[in-house]
mmCIF file of C-alpha atoms in Angstrom:
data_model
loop_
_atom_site.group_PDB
_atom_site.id
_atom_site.type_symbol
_atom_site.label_atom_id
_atom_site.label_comp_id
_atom_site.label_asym_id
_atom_site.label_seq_id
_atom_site.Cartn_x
_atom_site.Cartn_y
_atom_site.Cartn_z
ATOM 1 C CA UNK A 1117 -107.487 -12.442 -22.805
ATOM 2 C CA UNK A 1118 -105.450 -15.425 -21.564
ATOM 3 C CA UNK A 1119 -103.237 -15.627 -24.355
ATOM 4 C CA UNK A 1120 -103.018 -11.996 -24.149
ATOM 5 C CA UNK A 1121 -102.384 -11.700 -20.339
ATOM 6 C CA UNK A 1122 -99.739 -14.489 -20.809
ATOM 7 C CA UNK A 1123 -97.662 -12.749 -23.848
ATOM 8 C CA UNK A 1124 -97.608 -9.397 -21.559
ATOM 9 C CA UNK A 1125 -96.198 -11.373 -18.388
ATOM 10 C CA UNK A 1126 -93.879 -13.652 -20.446
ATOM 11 C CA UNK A 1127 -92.890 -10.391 -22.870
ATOM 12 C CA UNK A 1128 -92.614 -7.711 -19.883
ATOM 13 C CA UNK A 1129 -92.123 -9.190 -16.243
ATOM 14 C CA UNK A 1130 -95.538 -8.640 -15.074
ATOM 15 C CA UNK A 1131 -99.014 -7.616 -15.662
ATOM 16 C CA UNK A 1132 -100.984 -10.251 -17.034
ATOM 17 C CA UNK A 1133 -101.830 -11.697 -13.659
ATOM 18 C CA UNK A 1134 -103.774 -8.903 -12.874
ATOM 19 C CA UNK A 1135 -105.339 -8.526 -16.197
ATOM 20 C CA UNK A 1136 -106.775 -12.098 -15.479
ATOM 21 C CA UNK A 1137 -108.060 -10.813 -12.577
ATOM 22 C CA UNK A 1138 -110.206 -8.069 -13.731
ATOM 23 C CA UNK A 1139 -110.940 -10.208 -16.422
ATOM 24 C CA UNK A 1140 -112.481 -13.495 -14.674
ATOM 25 C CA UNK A 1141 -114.560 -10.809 -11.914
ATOM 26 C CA UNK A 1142 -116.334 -9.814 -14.307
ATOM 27 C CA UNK A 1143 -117.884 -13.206 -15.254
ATOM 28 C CA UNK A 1144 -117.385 -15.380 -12.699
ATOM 29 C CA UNK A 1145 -119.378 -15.272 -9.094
ATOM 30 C CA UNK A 1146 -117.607 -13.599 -6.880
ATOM 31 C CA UNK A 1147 -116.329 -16.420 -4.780
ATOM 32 C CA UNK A 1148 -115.340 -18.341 -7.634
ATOM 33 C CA UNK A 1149 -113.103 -15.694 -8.747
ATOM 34 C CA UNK A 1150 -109.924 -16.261 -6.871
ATOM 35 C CA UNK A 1151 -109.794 -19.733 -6.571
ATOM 36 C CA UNK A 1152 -110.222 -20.108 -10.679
ATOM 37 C CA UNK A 1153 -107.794 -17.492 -11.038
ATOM 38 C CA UNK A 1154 -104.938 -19.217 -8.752
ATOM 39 C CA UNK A 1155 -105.054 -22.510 -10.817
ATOM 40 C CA UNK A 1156 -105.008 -20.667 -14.255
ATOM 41 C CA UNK A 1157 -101.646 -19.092 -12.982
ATOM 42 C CA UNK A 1158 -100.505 -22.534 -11.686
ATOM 43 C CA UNK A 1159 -100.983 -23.260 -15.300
ATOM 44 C CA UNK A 1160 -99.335 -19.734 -17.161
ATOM 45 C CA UNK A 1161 -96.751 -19.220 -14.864
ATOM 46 C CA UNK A 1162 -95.733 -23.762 -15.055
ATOM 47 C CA UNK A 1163 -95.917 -22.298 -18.946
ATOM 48 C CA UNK A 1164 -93.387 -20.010 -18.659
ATOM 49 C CA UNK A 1165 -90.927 -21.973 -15.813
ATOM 50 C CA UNK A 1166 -90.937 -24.961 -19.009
ATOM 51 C CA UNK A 1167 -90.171 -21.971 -21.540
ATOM 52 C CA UNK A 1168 -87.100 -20.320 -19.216
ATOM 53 C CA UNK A 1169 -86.088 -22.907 -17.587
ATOM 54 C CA UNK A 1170 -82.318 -22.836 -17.575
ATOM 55 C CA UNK A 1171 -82.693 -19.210 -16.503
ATOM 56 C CA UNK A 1172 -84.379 -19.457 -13.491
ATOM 57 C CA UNK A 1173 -82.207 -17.995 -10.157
ATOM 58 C CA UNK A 1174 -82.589 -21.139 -8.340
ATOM 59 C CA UNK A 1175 -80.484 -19.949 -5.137
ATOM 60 C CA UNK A 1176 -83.730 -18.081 -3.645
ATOM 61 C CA UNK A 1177 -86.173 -20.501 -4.054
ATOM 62 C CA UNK A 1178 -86.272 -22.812 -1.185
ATOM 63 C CA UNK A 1179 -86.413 -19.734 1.421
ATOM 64 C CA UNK A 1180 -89.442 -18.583 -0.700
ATOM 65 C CA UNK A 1181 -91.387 -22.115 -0.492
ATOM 66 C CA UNK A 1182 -91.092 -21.964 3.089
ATOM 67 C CA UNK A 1183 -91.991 -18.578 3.321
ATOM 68 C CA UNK A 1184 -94.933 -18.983 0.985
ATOM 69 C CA UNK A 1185 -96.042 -22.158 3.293
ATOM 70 C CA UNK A 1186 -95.977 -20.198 6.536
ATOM 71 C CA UNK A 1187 -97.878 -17.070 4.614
ATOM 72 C CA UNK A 1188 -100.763 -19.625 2.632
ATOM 73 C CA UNK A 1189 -101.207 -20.589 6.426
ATOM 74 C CA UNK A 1190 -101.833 -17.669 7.925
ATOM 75 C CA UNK A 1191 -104.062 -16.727 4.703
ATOM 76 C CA UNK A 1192 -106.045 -19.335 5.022
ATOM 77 C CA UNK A 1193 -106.540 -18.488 9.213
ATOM 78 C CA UNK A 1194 -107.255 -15.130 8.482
ATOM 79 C CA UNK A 1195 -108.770 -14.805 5.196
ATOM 80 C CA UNK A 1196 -112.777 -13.581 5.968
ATOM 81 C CA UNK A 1197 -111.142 -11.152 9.576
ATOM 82 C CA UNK A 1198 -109.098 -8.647 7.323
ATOM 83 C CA UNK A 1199 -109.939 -5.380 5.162
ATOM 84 C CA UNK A 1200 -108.917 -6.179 1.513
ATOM 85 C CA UNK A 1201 -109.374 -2.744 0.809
ATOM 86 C CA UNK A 1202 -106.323 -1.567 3.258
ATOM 87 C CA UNK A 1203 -103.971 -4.660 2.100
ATOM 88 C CA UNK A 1204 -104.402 -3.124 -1.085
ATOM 89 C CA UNK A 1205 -103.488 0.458 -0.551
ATOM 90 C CA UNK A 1206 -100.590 -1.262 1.639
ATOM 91 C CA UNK A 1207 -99.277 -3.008 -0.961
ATOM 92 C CA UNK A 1208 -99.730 -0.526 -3.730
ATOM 93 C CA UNK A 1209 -97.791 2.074 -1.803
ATOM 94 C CA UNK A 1210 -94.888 -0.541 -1.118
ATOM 95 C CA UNK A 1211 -94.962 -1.024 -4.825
ATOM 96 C CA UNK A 1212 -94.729 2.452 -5.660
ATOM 97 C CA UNK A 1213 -91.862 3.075 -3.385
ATOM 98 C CA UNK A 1214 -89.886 -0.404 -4.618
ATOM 99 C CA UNK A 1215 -89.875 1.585 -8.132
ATOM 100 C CA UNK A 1216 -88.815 4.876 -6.657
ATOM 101 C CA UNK A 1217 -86.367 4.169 -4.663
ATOM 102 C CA UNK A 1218 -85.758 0.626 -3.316
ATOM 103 C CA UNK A 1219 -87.157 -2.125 -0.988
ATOM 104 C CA UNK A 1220 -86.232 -2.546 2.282
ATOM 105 C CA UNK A 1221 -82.727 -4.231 2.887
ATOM 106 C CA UNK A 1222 -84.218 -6.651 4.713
ATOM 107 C CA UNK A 1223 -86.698 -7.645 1.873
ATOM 108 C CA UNK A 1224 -83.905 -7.364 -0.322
ATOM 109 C CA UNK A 1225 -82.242 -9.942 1.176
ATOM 110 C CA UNK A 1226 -84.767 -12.201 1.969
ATOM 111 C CA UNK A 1227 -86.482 -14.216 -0.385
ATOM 112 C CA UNK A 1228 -88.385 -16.095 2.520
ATOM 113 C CA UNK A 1229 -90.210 -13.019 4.168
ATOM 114 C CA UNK A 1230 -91.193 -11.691 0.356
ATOM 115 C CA UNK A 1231 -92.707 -15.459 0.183
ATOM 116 C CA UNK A 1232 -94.493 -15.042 3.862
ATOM 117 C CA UNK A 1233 -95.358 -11.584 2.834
ATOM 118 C CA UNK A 1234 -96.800 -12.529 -0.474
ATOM 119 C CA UNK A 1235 -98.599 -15.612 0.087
ATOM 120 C CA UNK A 1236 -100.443 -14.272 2.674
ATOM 121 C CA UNK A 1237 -101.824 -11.263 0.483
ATOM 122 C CA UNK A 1238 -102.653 -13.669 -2.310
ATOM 123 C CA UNK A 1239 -105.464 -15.240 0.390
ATOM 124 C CA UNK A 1240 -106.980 -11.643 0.537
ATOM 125 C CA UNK A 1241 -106.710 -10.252 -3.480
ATOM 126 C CA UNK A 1242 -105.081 -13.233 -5.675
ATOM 127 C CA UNK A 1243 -102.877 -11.416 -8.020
ATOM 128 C CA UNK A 1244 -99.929 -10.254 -5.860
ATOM 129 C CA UNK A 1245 -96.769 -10.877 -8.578
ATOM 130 C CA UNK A 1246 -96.491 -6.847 -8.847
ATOM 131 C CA UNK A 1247 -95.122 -7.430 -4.957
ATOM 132 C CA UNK A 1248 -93.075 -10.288 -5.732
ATOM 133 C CA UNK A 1249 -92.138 -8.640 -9.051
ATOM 134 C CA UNK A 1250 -90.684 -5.774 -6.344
ATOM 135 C CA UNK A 1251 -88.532 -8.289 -4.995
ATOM 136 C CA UNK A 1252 -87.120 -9.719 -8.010
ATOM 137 C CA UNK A 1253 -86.207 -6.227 -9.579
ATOM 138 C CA UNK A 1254 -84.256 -5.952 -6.075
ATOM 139 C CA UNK A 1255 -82.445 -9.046 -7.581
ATOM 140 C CA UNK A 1256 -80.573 -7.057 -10.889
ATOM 141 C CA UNK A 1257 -80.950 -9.829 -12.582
ATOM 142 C CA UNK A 1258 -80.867 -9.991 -16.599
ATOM 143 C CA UNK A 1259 -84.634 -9.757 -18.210
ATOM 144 C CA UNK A 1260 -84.429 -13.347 -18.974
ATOM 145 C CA UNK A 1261 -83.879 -14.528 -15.630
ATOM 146 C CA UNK A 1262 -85.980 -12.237 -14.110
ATOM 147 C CA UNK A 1263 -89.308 -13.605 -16.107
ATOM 148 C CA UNK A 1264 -88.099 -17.184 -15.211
ATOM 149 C CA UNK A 1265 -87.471 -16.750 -11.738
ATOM 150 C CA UNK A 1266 -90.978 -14.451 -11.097
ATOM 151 C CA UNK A 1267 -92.850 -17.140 -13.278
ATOM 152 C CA UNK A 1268 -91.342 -19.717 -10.450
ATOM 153 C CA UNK A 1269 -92.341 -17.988 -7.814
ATOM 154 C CA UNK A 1270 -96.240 -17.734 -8.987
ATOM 155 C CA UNK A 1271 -95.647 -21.084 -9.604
ATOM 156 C CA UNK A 1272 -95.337 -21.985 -6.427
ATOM 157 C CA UNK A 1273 -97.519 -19.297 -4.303
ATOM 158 C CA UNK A 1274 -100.661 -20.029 -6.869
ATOM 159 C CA UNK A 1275 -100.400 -24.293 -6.380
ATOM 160 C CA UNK A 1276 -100.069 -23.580 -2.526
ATOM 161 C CA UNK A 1277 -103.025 -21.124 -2.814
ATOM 162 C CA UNK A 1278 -105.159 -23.778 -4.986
ATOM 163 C CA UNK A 1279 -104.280 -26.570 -2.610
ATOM 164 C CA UNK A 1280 -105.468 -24.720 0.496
ATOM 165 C CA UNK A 1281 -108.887 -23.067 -1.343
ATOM 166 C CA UNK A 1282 -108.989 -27.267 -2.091
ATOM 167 C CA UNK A 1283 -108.847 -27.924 1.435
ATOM 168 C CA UNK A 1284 -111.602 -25.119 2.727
ATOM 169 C CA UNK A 1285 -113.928 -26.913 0.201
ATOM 170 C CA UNK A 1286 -114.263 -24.979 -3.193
ATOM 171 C CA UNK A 1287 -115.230 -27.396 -6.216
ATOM 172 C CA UNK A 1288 -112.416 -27.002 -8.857
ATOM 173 C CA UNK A 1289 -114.629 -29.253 -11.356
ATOM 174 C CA UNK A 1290 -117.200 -27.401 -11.893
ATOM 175 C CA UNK A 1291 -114.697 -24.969 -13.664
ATOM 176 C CA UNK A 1292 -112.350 -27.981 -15.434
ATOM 177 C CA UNK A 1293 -113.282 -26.846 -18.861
ATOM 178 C CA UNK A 1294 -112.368 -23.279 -18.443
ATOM 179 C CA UNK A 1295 -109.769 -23.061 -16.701
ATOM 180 C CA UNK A 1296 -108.392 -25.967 -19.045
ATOM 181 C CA UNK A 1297 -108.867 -23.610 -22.029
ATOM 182 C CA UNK A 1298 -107.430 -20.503 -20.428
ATOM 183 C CA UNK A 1299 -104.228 -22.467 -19.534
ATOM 184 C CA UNK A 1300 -104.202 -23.443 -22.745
ATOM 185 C CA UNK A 1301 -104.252 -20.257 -24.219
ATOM 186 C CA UNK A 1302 -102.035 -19.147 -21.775
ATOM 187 C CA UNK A 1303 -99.225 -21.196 -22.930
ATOM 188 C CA UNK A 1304 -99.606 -20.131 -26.461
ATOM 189 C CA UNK A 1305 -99.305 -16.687 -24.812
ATOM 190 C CA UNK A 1306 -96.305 -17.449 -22.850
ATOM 191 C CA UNK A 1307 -94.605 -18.540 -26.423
ATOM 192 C CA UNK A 1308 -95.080 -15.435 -27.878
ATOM 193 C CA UNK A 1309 -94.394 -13.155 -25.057
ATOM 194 C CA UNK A 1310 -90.884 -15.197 -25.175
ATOM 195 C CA UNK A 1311 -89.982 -14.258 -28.821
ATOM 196 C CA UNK A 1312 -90.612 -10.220 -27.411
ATOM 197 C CA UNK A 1313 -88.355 -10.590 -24.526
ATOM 198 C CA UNK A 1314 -85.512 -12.274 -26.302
ATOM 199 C CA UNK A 1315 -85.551 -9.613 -29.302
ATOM 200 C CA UNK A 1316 -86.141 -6.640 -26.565
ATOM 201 C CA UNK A 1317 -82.923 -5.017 -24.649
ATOM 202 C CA UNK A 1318 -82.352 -5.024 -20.511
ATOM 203 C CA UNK A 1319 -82.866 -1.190 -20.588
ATOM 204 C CA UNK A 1320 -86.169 -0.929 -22.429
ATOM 205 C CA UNK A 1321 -86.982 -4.191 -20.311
ATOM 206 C CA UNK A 1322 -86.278 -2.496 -16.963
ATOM 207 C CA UNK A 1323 -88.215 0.759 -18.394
ATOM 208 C CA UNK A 1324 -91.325 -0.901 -19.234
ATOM 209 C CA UNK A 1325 -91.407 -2.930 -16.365
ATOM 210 C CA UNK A 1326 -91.612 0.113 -13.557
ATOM 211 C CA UNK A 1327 -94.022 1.489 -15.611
ATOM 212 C CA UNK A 1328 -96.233 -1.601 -15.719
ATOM 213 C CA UNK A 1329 -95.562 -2.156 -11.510
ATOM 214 C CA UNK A 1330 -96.264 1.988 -11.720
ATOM 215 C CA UNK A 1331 -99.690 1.260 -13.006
ATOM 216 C CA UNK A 1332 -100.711 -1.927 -10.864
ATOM 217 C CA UNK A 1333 -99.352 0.190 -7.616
ATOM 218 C CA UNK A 1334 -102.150 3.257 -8.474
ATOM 219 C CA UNK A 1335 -104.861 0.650 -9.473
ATOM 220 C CA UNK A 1336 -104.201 -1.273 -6.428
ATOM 221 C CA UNK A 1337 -104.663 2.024 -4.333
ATOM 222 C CA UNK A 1338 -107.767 3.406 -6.437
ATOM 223 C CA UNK A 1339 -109.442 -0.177 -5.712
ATOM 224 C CA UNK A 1340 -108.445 -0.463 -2.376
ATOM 225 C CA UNK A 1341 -109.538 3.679 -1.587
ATOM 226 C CA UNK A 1342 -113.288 2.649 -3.206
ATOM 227 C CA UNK A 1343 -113.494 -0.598 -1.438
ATOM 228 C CA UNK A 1344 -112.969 1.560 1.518
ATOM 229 C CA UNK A 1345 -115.363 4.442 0.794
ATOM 230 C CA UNK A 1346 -117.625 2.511 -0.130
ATOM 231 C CA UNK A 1347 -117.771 -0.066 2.678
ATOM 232 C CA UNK A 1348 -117.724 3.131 4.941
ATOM 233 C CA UNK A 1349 -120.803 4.444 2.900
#
């Protein structure tokens, strides 16, 4: 599922993140879930910033790490007070209307509030690239650069993210070997995802990838609607 997870991201834009997701919830204890899950990205998405790395749109990066900072912050304040289940319809419906019509001009523009934004979701949920994925289809950039620049972004949100669940105390080592293996396969992932995206074209790119953030934008709502119903029931 790793490598697979990786080749979709790496071939497509997004996805695999939240493939992982579903994936590690349903064998891991619950509060082991996003933690594990933030330093296996560290690991894909490092994968795929070595793979594309003379592609990567470097001019929005350092508004984005300060951003992200400011966000993990407030994440980490706030992360037991908040309804997951209404971040996620929130965010799901943003998605949905990044596809349809476009972000906000303000997000458009600024790579540090997508990075506050963002980081502080990923406290709540872990696997928020379809939002950051909104922000870098804003960008128009070529396919190429778009995976490279995404992949740097989940570089950096997931090591801030693992480095503050570090700080609040959650044991990394007891998980070593697994998430060693999944990064692992990851990587091998990443590789082949990269042969796809170089022999695909920027319009059947650009296609498949509002589809995919289509898909993630209902799921988020459906799991965010039954958190909610059944919290209420």
């Amino acid at each position: 599922m790793s490598f697979l997870a990786s080749l979709i991201t790496a071939g497509f834009g997004i996805g695999g993140g939240v493939l992982m997701l579903a994936m590690l919830a349903s064998l891991l204890p619950a509060a082991a879930v996003i933690p594990v899950h933030g330093l296996v990205q560290v690991g894909s998405n490092a994968g795929r910033c070595f793979l594309f790395r003379r592609e990567i749109y470097t001019a929005v990066m350092m508004p984005f790490v300060v951003g992200s900072l400011i966000g993990i912050v407030l994440g980490g304040l706030f992360v037991v007070q908040l309804d997951a289940g209404v971040l996620q319809i929130a965010v799901g419906l943003f998605i949905l209307w990044s596809v349809l019509f476009k972000p906000p001009a303000l997000m458009r523009k600024s790579a540090g509030i997508t990075g506050v934004i963002s980081s502080f979701l990923t406290m709540f949920f872990g696997a928020t690239g379809p939002f950051v994925a909104a922000y870098v289809k804003s960008l128009e950039l070529n396919r190429v650069s778009h995976v490279a620049t995404q992949a740097t972004f989940m570089t950096i949100q997931h090591l801030l993210k693992t480095f503050t669940f570090g700080l609040l105390g959650f044991a990394f080592s007891q998980w070593a070997g697994l998430i060693t293996l999944l990064i692992l396969c990851g990587f091998l992932g990443a590789m082949a995802g990269r042969l796809v995206l170089l022999r695909s074209n920027e319009v059947v790119f650009k296609r498949i990838l509002s589809i995919i953030l289509t898909v993630l934008a209902l799921r988020l709502i459906y799991g965010g609607a039954s958190s909610l119903f059944a919290s209420g029931s």
